Coordinates of C-alpha atoms in Angstrom, one line a residue:
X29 CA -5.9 -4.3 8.8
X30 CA -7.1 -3.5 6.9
X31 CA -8.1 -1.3 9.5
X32 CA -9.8 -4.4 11.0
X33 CA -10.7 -8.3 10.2
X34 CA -12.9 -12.1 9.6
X35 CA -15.5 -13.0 11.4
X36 CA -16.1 -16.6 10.2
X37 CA -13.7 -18.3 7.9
X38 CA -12.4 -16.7 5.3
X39 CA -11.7 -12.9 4.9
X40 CA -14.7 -11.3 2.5
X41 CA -16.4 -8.1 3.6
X42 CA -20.1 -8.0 4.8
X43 CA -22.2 -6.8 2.1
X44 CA -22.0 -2.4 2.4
X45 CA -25.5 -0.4 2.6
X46 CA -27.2 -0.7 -1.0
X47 CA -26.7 2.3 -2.7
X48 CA -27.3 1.2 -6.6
X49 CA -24.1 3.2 -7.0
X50 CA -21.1 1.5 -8.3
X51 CA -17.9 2.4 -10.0
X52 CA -15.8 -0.4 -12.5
X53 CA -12.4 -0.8 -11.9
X54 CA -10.7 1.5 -14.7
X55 CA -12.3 4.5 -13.8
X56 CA -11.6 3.8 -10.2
X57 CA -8.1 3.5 -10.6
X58 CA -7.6 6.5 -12.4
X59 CA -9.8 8.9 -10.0
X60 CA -7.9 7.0 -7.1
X61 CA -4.6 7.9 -8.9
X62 CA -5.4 11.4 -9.5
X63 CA -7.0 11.9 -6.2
X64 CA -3.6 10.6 -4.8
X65 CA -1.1 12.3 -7.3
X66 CA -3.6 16.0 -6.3
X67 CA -2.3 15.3 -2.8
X68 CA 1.4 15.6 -4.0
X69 CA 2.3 11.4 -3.8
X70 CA 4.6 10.9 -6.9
X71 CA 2.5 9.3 -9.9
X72 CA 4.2 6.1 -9.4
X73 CA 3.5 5.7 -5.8
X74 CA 0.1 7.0 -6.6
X75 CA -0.1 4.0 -9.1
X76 CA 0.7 1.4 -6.6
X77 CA -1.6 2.9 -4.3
X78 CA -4.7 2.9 -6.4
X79 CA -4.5 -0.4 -7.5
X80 CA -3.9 -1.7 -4.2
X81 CA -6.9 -0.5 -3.1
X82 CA -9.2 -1.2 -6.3
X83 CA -7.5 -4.7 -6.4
X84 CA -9.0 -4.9 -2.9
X85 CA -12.3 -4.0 -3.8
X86 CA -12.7 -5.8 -6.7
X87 CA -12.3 -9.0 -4.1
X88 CA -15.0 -8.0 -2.4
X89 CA -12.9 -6.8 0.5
X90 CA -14.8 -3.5 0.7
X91 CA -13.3 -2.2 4.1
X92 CA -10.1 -2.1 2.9
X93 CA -10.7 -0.9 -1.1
X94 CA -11.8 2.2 -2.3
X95 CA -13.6 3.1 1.2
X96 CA -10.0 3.6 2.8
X97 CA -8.9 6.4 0.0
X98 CA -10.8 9.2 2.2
X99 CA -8.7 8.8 5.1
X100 CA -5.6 8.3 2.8
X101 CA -6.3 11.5 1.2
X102 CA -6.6 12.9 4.6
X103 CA -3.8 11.0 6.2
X104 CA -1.6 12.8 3.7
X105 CA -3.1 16.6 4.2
X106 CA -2.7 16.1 8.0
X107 CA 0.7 15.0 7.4
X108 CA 0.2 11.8 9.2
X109 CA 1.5 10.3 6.1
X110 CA 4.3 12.0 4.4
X111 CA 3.6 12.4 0.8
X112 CA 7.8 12.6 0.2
X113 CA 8.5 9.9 2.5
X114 CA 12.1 8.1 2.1
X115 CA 12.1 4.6 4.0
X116 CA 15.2 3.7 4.3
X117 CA 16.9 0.3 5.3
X118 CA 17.9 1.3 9.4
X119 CA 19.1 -2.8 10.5
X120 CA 20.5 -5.5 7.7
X121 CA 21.6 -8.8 8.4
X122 CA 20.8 -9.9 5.1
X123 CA 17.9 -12.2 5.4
X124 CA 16.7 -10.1 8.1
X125 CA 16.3 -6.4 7.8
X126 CA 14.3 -3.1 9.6
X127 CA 13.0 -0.6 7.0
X128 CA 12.0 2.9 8.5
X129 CA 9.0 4.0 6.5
X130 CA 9.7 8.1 7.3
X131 CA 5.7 8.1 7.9
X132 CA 4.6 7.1 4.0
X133 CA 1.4 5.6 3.6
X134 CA 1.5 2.3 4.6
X135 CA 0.4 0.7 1.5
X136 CA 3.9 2.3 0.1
X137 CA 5.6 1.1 3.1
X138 CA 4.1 -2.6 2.7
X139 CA 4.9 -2.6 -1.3
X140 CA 8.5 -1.4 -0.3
X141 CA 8.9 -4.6 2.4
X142 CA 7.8 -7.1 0.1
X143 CA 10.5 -5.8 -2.6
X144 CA 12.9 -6.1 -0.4
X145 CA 11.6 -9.4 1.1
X146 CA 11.7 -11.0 -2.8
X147 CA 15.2 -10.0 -3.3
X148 CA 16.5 -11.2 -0.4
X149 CA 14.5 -14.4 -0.2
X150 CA 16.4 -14.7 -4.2
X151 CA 20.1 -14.8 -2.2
X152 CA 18.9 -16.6 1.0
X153 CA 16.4 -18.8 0.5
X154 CA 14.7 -16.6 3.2
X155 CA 13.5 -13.3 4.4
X156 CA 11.9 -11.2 6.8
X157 CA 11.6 -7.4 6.8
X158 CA 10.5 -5.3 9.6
X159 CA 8.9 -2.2 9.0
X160 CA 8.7 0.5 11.3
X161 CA 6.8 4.2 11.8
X162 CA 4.3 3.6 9.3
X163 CA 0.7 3.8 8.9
X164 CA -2.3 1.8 8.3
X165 CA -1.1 -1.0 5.5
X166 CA -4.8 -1.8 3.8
X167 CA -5.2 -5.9 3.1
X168 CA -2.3 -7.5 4.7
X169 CA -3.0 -10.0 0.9
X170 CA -1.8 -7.0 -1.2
X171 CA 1.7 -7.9 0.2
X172 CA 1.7 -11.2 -0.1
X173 CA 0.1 -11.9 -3.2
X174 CA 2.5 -9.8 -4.3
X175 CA 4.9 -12.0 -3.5
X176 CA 3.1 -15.4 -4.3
X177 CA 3.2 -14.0 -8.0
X178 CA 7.1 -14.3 -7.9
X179 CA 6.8 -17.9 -7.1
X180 CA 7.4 -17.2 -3.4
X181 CA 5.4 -17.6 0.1
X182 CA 3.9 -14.6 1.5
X183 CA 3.8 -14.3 5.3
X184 CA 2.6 -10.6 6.4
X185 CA 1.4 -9.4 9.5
X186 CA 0.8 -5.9 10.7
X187 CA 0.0 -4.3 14.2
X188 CA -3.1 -2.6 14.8
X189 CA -4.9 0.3 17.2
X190 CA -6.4 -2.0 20.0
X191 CA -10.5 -3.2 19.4
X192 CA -10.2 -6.5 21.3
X193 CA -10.6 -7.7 24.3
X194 CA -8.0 -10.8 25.4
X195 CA -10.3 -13.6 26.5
X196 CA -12.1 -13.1 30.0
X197 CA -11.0 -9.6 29.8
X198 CA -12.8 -6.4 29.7
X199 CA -11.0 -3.4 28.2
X200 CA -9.4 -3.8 24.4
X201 CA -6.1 -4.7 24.1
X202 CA -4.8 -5.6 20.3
X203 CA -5.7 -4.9 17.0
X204 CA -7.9 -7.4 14.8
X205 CA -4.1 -7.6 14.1
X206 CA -4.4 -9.9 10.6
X207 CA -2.6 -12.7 9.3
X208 CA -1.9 -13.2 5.5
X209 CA -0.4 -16.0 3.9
X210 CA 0.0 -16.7 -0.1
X211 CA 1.5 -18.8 -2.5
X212 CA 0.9 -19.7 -6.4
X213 CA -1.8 -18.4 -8.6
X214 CA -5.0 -18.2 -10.7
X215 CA -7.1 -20.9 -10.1
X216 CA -4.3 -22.5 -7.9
X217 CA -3.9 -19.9 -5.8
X218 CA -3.8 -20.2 -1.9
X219 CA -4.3 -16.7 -0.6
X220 CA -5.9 -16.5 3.6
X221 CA -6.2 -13.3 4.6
X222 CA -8.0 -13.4 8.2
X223 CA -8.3 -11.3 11.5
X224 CA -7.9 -12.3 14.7
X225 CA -11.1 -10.9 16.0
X226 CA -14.3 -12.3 16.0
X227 CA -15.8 -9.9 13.4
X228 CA -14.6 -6.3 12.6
X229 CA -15.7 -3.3 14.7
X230 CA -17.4 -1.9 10.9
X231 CA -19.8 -4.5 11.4
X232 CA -20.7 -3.5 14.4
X233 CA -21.2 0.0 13.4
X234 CA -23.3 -0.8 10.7
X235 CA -25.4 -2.9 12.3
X236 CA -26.2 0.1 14.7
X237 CA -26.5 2.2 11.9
X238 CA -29.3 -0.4 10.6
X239 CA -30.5 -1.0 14.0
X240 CA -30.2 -4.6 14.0
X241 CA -28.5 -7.0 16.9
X242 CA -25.2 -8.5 16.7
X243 CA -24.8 -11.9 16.0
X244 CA -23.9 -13.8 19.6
X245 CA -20.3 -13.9 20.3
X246 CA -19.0 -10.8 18.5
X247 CA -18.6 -8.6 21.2
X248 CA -18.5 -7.4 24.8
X249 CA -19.7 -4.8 27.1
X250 CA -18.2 -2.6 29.9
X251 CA -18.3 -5.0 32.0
X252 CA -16.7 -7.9 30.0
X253 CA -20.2 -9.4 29.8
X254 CA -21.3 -10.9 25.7
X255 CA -24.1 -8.8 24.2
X256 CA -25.7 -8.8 21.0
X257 CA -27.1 -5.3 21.7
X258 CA -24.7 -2.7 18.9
X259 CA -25.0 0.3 21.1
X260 CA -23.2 -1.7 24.1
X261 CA -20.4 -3.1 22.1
X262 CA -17.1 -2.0 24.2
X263 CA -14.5 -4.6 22.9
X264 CA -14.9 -6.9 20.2
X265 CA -14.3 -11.0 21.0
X266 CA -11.1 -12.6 19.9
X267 CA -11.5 -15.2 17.2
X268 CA -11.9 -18.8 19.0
X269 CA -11.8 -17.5 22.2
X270 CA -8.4 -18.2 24.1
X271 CA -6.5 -19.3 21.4
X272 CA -7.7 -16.3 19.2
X273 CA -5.8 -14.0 21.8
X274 CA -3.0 -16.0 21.2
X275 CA -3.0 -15.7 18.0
X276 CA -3.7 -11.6 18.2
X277 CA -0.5 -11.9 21.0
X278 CA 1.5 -13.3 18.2
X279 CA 0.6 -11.0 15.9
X280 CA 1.8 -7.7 18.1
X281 CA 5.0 -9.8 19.0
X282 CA 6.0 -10.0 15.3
X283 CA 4.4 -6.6 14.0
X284 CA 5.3 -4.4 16.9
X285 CA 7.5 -6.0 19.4
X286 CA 9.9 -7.5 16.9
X287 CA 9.7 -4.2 14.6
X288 CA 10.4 -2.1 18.0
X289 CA 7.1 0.0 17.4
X290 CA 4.3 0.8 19.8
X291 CA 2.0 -2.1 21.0
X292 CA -1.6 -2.1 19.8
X293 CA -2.9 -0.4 23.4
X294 CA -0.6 2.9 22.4
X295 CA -2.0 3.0 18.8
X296 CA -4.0 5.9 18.4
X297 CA -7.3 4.9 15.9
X298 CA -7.4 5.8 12.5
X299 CA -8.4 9.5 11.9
X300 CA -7.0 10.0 15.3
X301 CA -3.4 10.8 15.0
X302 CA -2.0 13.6 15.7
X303 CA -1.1 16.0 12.6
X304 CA 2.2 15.7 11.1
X305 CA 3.0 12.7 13.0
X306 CA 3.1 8.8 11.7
X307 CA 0.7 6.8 13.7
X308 CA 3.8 4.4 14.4
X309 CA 2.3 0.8 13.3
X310 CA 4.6 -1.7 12.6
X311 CA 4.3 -4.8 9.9
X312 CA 6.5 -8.0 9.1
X313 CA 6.7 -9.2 5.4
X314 CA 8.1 -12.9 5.4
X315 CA 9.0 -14.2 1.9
X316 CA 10.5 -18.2 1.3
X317 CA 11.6 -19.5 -1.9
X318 CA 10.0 -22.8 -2.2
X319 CA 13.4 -23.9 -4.4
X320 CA 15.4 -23.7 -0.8
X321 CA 13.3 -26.4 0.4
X322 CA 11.0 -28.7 -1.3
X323 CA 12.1 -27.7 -4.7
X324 CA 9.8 -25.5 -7.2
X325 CA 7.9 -28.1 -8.7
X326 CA 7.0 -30.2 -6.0
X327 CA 6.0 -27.3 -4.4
X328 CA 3.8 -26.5 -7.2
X329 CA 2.3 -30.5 -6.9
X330 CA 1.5 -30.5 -3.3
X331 CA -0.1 -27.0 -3.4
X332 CA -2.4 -27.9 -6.2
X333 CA -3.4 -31.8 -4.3
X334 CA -4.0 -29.4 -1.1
X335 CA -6.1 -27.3 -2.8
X336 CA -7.9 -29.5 -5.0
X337 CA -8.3 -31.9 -1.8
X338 CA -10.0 -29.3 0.1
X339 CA -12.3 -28.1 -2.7
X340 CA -13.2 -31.7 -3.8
X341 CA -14.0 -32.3 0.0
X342 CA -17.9 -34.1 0.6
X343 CA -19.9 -30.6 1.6
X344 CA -22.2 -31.4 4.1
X345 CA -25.0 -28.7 2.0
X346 CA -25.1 -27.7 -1.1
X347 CA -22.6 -25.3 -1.4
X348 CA -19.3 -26.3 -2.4
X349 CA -16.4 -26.0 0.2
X350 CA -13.8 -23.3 -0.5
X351 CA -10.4 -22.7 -0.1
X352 CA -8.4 -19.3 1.2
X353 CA -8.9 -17.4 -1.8
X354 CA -11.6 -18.8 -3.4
X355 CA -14.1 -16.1 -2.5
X356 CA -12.2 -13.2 -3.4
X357 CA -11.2 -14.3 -6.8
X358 CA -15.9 -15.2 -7.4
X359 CA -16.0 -11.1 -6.5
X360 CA -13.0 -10.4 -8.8
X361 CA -14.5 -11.9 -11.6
X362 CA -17.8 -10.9 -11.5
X363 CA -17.4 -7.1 -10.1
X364 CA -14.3 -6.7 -13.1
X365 CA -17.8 -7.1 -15.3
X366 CA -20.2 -5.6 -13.3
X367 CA -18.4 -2.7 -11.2
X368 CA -18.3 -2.1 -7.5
X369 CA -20.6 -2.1 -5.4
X370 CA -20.3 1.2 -2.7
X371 CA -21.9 2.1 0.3
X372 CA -23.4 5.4 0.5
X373 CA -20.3 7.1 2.5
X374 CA -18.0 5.8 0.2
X375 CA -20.1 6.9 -3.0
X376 CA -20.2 10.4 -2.2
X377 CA -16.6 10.7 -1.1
X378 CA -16.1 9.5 -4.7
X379 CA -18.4 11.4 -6.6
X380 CA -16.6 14.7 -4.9
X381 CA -13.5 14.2 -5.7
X382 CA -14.7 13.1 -9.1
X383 CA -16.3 16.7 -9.5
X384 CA -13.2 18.4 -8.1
X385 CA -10.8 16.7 -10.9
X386 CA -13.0 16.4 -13.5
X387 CA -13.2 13.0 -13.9
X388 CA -15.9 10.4 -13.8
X389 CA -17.6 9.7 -10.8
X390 CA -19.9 7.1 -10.0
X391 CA -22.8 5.0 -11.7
X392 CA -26.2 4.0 -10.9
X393 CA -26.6 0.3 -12.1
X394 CA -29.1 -2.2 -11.3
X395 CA -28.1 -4.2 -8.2
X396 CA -28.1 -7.8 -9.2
X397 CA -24.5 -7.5 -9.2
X398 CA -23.7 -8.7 -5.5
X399 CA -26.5 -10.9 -4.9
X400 CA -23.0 -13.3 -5.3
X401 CA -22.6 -12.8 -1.4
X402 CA -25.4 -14.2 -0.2
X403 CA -25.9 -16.4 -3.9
X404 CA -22.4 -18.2 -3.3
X405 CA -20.2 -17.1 0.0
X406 CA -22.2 -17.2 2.9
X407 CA -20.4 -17.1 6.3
X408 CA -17.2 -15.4 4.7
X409 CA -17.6 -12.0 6.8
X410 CA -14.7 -10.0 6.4
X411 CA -13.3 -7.6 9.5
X412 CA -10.6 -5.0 9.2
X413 CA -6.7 -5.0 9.5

């Protein structure tokens, strides 16, 4: 997470600080590339990097887009990351396999697992790779959209340094430690990407920034006790209450316990590792081949009668309902036109490393472009993974 996660139903990012800065998406992907290949990543893994990130974006799923490439940069210089990483396969059972990322980014590290997940799932019907001593993995959707584009289902989930609180409990404990599932494509696409915290710990930090309160529910105080008051936010709430930590505790059982890494608790935060060192954070990728069970086509035919049922559902206002998915791929269409949207940290990060490779940085364009947040998605807060 990543990184963090939702606070409401599905996972879209609260709208950043408006700036009138933006950036489009070709630009982005070549300063992004660049940026990465300047910081000695191989231009290939700089590829996959950069449009992991400004896929991410363009979906509207700002914490974990362009606004991440900072700490990336600096992830790599501090040698958290290792820019010559080689993850190798450590455990293989066939359908079930550990991959040691060597400390590479853990976008790499993700892209890697659900490789490995799609060729395996091809022989089996099945797999699940574990990935161990890596590093924050982005939007646990990269990975398995990736592999809902080979006709598969995408199951990822990825530990995370501990922001929340179990339920009736005081001090943090797990990650907003998300949960990503995917499967088809386009229009009939299912694609949930969703914390297991209430909101993300950003929010919170930008509603302190703006001095506003926090919505009731989101978080906790030193003493365990719900406030709305941004300065006092200790731990954040987990998503539903009891069942949320359960869902969190599931989470660290696949992504660290299985994967043999560090529970969320030992995670240092991001920006806080110690230099030359991995951070340690473990994922699962989980890929199925819907041919070993239902068969591909009726696969195909009950995903499209779930989807369509859901979106064809009465809507008790006037806004539509949605399905997993359906938010992101609004953004995607309408930032790929109108650019993305950046909050004022993320804009001059940007705009200096622009300067330093020559490249094009950002633009100032009038902001009608995300009035689609509040226009068409409301309640689809986003947290962090």
């Amino acid at each position: 997470m990543t990184t963090e996660a939702p606070a409401g139903t599905l996972r879209a990012e609260p709208a950043p600080p408006a700036t009138g800065r933006t950036i489009h998406h070709r630009p982005a992907r070549e300063l992004a590339r660049e940026a990465l290949v300047a910081a000695d990543l191989p231009p290939e893994e700089a590829d996959q990097v950069a449009d992991a990130l400004v896929t991410t974006s363009l979906r509207g799923i700002d914490t974990h887009g362009l606004r991440l490439l900072p700490q990336y940069l600096n992830e790599l210089s501090t040698g958290v990351a290792r820019a010559a990483a080689k993850p190798a396969v450590v455990r293989d059972r066939g359908a079930g396999l550990l991959l040691d990322a060597d400390g590479s980014l853990g976008v790499l590290a993700g892209l890697r697992a659900a490789r490995l997940a799609a060729e395996r799932a091809a022989q089996h019907g099945v797999a699940a790779v574990g990935v161990r001593n890596s590093n924050h993995f982005g939007a646990a959707s990269v990975y398995t959209r990736t592999l809902a584009r080979t006709g598969l289902v995408g199951i990822a989930v990825t530990s995370a340094a501990s922001r929340v609180a179990p339920y009736g409990g005081v001090e943090p404990l797990f990650g907003t430690n998300p949960i990503s599932v995917a499967a088809g494509g386009g229009n009939e696409e299912f694609a949930l990407d969703m914390a297991t915290s209430q909101v993300c710990f950003g929010e919170v930090k930008q509603r302190r920034a703006e001095g506003r309160g926090l919505d009731d529910g989101w978080a906790t105080d030193r003493a365990g006790r719900p406030t709305t008051h941004p300065e006092e936010a200790y731990a954040l709430s987990p998503l539903g209450g009891y069942k949320g930590q359960g869902l969190a505790m599931a989470v660290t059982l696949l992504g660290a316990v299985l994967t043999g890494t560090a529970p969320d608790w030992r995670l240092s935060q991001v920006g806080a590792g110690d230099a030359g060192a991995s951070r340690g954070i473990g994922h699962l990728v989980l890929a199925l081949d819907p041919a070993a069970f239902t068969g591909t086509d009726s696969f195909a035919t009950g995903l499209t009668d779930l989807l369509t049922t859901v979106r064809t559902a009465t809507a008790a206002t006037d806004r539509p309902v949605l399905a997993p998915g359906d938010p992101q791929r609004a953004h995607e269409r309408h930032r790929a036109i109108h650019g993305i949207p950046l909050d004022a940290g993320t804009a001059a990060a940007l705009d200096e490393l622009a300067a330093r490779l020559g490249l094009p940085g950002t633009e100032v364009l009038p902001r009608t472009d995300d009035r689609l947040r509040t226009a068409v998605l409301p309640g689809t807060e986003e947290a962090s993974a």
